[in-house]
Coordinates of N, CA and C in Angstrom, one line a residue:
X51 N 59.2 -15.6 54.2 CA 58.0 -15.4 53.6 C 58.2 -14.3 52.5
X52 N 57.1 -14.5 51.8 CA 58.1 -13.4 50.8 C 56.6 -12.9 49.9
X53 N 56.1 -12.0 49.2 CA 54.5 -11.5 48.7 C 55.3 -11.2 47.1
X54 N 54.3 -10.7 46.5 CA 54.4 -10.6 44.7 C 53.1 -9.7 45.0
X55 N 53.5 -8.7 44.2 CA 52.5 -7.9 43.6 C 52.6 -7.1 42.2
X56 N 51.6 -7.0 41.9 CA 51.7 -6.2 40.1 C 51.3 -5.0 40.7
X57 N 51.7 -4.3 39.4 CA 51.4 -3.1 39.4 C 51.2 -2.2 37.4
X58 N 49.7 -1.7 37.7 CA 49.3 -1.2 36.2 C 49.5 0.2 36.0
X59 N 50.1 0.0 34.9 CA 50.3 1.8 34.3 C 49.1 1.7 33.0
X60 N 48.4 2.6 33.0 CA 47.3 3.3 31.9 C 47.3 4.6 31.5
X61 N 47.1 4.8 30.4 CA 47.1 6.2 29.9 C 45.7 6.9 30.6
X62 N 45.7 8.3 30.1 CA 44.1 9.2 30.7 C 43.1 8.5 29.8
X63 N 43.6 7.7 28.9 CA 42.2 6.8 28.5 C 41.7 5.5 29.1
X64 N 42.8 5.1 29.7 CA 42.1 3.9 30.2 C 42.9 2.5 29.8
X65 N 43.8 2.8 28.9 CA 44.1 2.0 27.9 C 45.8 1.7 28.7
X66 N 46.1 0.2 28.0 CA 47.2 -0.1 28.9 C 48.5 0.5 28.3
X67 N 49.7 0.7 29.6 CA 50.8 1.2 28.6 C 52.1 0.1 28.8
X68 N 52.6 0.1 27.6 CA 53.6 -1.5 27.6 C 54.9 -0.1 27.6
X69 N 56.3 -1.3 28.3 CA 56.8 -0.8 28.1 C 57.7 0.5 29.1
X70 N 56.8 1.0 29.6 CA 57.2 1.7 31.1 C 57.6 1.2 32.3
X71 N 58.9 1.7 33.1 CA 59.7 1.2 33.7 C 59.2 1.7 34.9
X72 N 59.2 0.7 36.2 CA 58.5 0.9 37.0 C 59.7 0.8 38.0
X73 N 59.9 1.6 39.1 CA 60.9 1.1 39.9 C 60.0 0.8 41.2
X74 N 60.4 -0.1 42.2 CA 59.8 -0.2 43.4 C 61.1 -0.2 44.4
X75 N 61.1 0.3 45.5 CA 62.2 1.0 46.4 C 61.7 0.6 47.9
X76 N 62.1 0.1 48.4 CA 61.8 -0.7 49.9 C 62.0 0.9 50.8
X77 N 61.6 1.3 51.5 CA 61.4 2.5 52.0 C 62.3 2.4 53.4
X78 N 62.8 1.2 53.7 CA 64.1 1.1 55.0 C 65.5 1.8 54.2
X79 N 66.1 2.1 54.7 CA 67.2 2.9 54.3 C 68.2 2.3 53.6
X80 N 67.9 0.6 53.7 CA 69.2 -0.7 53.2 C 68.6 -1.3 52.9
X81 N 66.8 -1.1 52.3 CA 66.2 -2.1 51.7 C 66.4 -2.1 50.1
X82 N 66.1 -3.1 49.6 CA 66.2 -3.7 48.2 C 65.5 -2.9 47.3
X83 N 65.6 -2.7 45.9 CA 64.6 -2.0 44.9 C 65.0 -3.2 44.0
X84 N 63.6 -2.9 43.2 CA 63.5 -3.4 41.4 C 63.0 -2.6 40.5
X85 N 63.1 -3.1 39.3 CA 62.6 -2.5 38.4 C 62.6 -3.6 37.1
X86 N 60.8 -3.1 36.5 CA 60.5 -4.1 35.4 C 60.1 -3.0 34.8
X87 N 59.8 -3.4 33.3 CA 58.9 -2.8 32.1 C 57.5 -3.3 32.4
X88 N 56.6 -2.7 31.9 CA 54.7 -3.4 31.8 C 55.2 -4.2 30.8
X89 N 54.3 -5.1 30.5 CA 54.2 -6.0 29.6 C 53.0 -5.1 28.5
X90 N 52.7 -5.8 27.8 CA 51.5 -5.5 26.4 C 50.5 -5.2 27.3
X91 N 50.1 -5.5 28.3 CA 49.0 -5.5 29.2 C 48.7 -4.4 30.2
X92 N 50.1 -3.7 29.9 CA 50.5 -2.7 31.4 C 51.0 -3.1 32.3
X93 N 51.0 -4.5 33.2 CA 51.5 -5.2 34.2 C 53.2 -5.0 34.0
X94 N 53.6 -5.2 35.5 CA 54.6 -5.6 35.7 C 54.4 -6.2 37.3
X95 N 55.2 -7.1 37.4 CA 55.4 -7.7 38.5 C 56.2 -7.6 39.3
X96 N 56.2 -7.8 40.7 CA 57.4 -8.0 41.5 C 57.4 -8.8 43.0
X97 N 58.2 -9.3 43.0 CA 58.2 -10.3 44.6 C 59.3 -9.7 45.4
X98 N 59.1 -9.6 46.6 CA 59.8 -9.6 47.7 C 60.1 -10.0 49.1
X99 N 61.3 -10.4 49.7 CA 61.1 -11.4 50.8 C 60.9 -10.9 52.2
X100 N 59.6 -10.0 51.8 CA 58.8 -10.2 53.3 C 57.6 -10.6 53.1
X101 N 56.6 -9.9 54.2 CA 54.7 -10.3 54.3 C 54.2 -9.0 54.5
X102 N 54.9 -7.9 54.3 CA 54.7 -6.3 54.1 C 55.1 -5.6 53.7
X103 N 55.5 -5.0 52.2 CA 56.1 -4.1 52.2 C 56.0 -2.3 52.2
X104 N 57.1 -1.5 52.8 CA 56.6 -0.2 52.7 C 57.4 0.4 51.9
X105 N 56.8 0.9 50.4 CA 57.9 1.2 49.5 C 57.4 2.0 48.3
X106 N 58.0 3.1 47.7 CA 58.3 3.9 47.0 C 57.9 3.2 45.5
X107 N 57.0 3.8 45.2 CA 56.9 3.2 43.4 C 57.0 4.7 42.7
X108 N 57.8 4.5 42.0 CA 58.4 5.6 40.8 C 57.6 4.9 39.5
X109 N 57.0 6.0 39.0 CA 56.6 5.9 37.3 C 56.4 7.0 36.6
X110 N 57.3 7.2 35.8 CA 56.9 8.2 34.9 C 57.7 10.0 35.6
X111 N 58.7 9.3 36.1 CA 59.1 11.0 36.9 C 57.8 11.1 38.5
X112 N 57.1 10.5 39.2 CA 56.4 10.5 39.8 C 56.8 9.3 41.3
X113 N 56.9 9.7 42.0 CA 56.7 9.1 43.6 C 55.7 9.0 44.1
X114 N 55.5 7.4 44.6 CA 54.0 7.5 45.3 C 54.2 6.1 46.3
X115 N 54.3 6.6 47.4 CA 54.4 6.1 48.6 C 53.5 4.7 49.4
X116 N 53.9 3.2 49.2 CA 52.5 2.4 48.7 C 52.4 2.0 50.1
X117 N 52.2 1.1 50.5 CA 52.4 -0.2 51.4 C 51.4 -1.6 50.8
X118 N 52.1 -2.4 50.9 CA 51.9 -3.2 49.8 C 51.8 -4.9 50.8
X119 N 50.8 -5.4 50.6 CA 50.9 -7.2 51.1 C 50.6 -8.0 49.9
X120 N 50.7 -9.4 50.1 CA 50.9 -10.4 48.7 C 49.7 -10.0 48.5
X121 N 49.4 -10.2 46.9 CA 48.4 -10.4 45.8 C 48.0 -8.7 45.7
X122 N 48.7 -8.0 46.2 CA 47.8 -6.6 46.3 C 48.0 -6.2 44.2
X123 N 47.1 -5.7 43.5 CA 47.3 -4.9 41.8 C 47.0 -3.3 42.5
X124 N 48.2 -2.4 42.4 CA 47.9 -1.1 42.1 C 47.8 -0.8 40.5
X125 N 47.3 0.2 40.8 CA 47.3 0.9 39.5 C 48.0 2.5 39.4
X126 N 48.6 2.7 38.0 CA 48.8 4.2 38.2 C 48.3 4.7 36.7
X127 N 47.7 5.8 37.0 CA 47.6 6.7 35.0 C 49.0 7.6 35.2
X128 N 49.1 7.8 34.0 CA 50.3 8.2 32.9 C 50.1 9.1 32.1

């Protein structure tokens, strides 16, 4: 089984930010990470092969600790 979730970066205006690299970090000791850029939109996407993930999203010099199931959009400001 495996989920996809996006994730948005915005500035303190509200406004989307392209471009920013987002890392995502499986929080098991020998789990998997990625990392994408936002699109024009601020999106970036990512899939992984379970039905829950517990993991580490880096943006911008910043750690934030998620837990994550399919279809979930976080958001972060920047």
């Amino acid at each position: 089984m495996s989920l996809t979730f996006r994730v948005k970066i915005v500035d303190g205006d509200g406004n989307p930010v392209s471009g920013e690299t987002v890392l995502v970090v499986e929080s098991a000791i020998t789990g998997p990470s990625q990392s994408q850029c936002t699109d024009s939109d601020g999106w970036a996407e990512f899939e992984f092969e379970r039905n829950r993930l517990y993991a580490y999203v880096h943006v911008a010099g910043e750690e934030h600790h998620v837990i994550v199931d399919d279809g979930d959009e976080l958001s972060f400001t920047i």
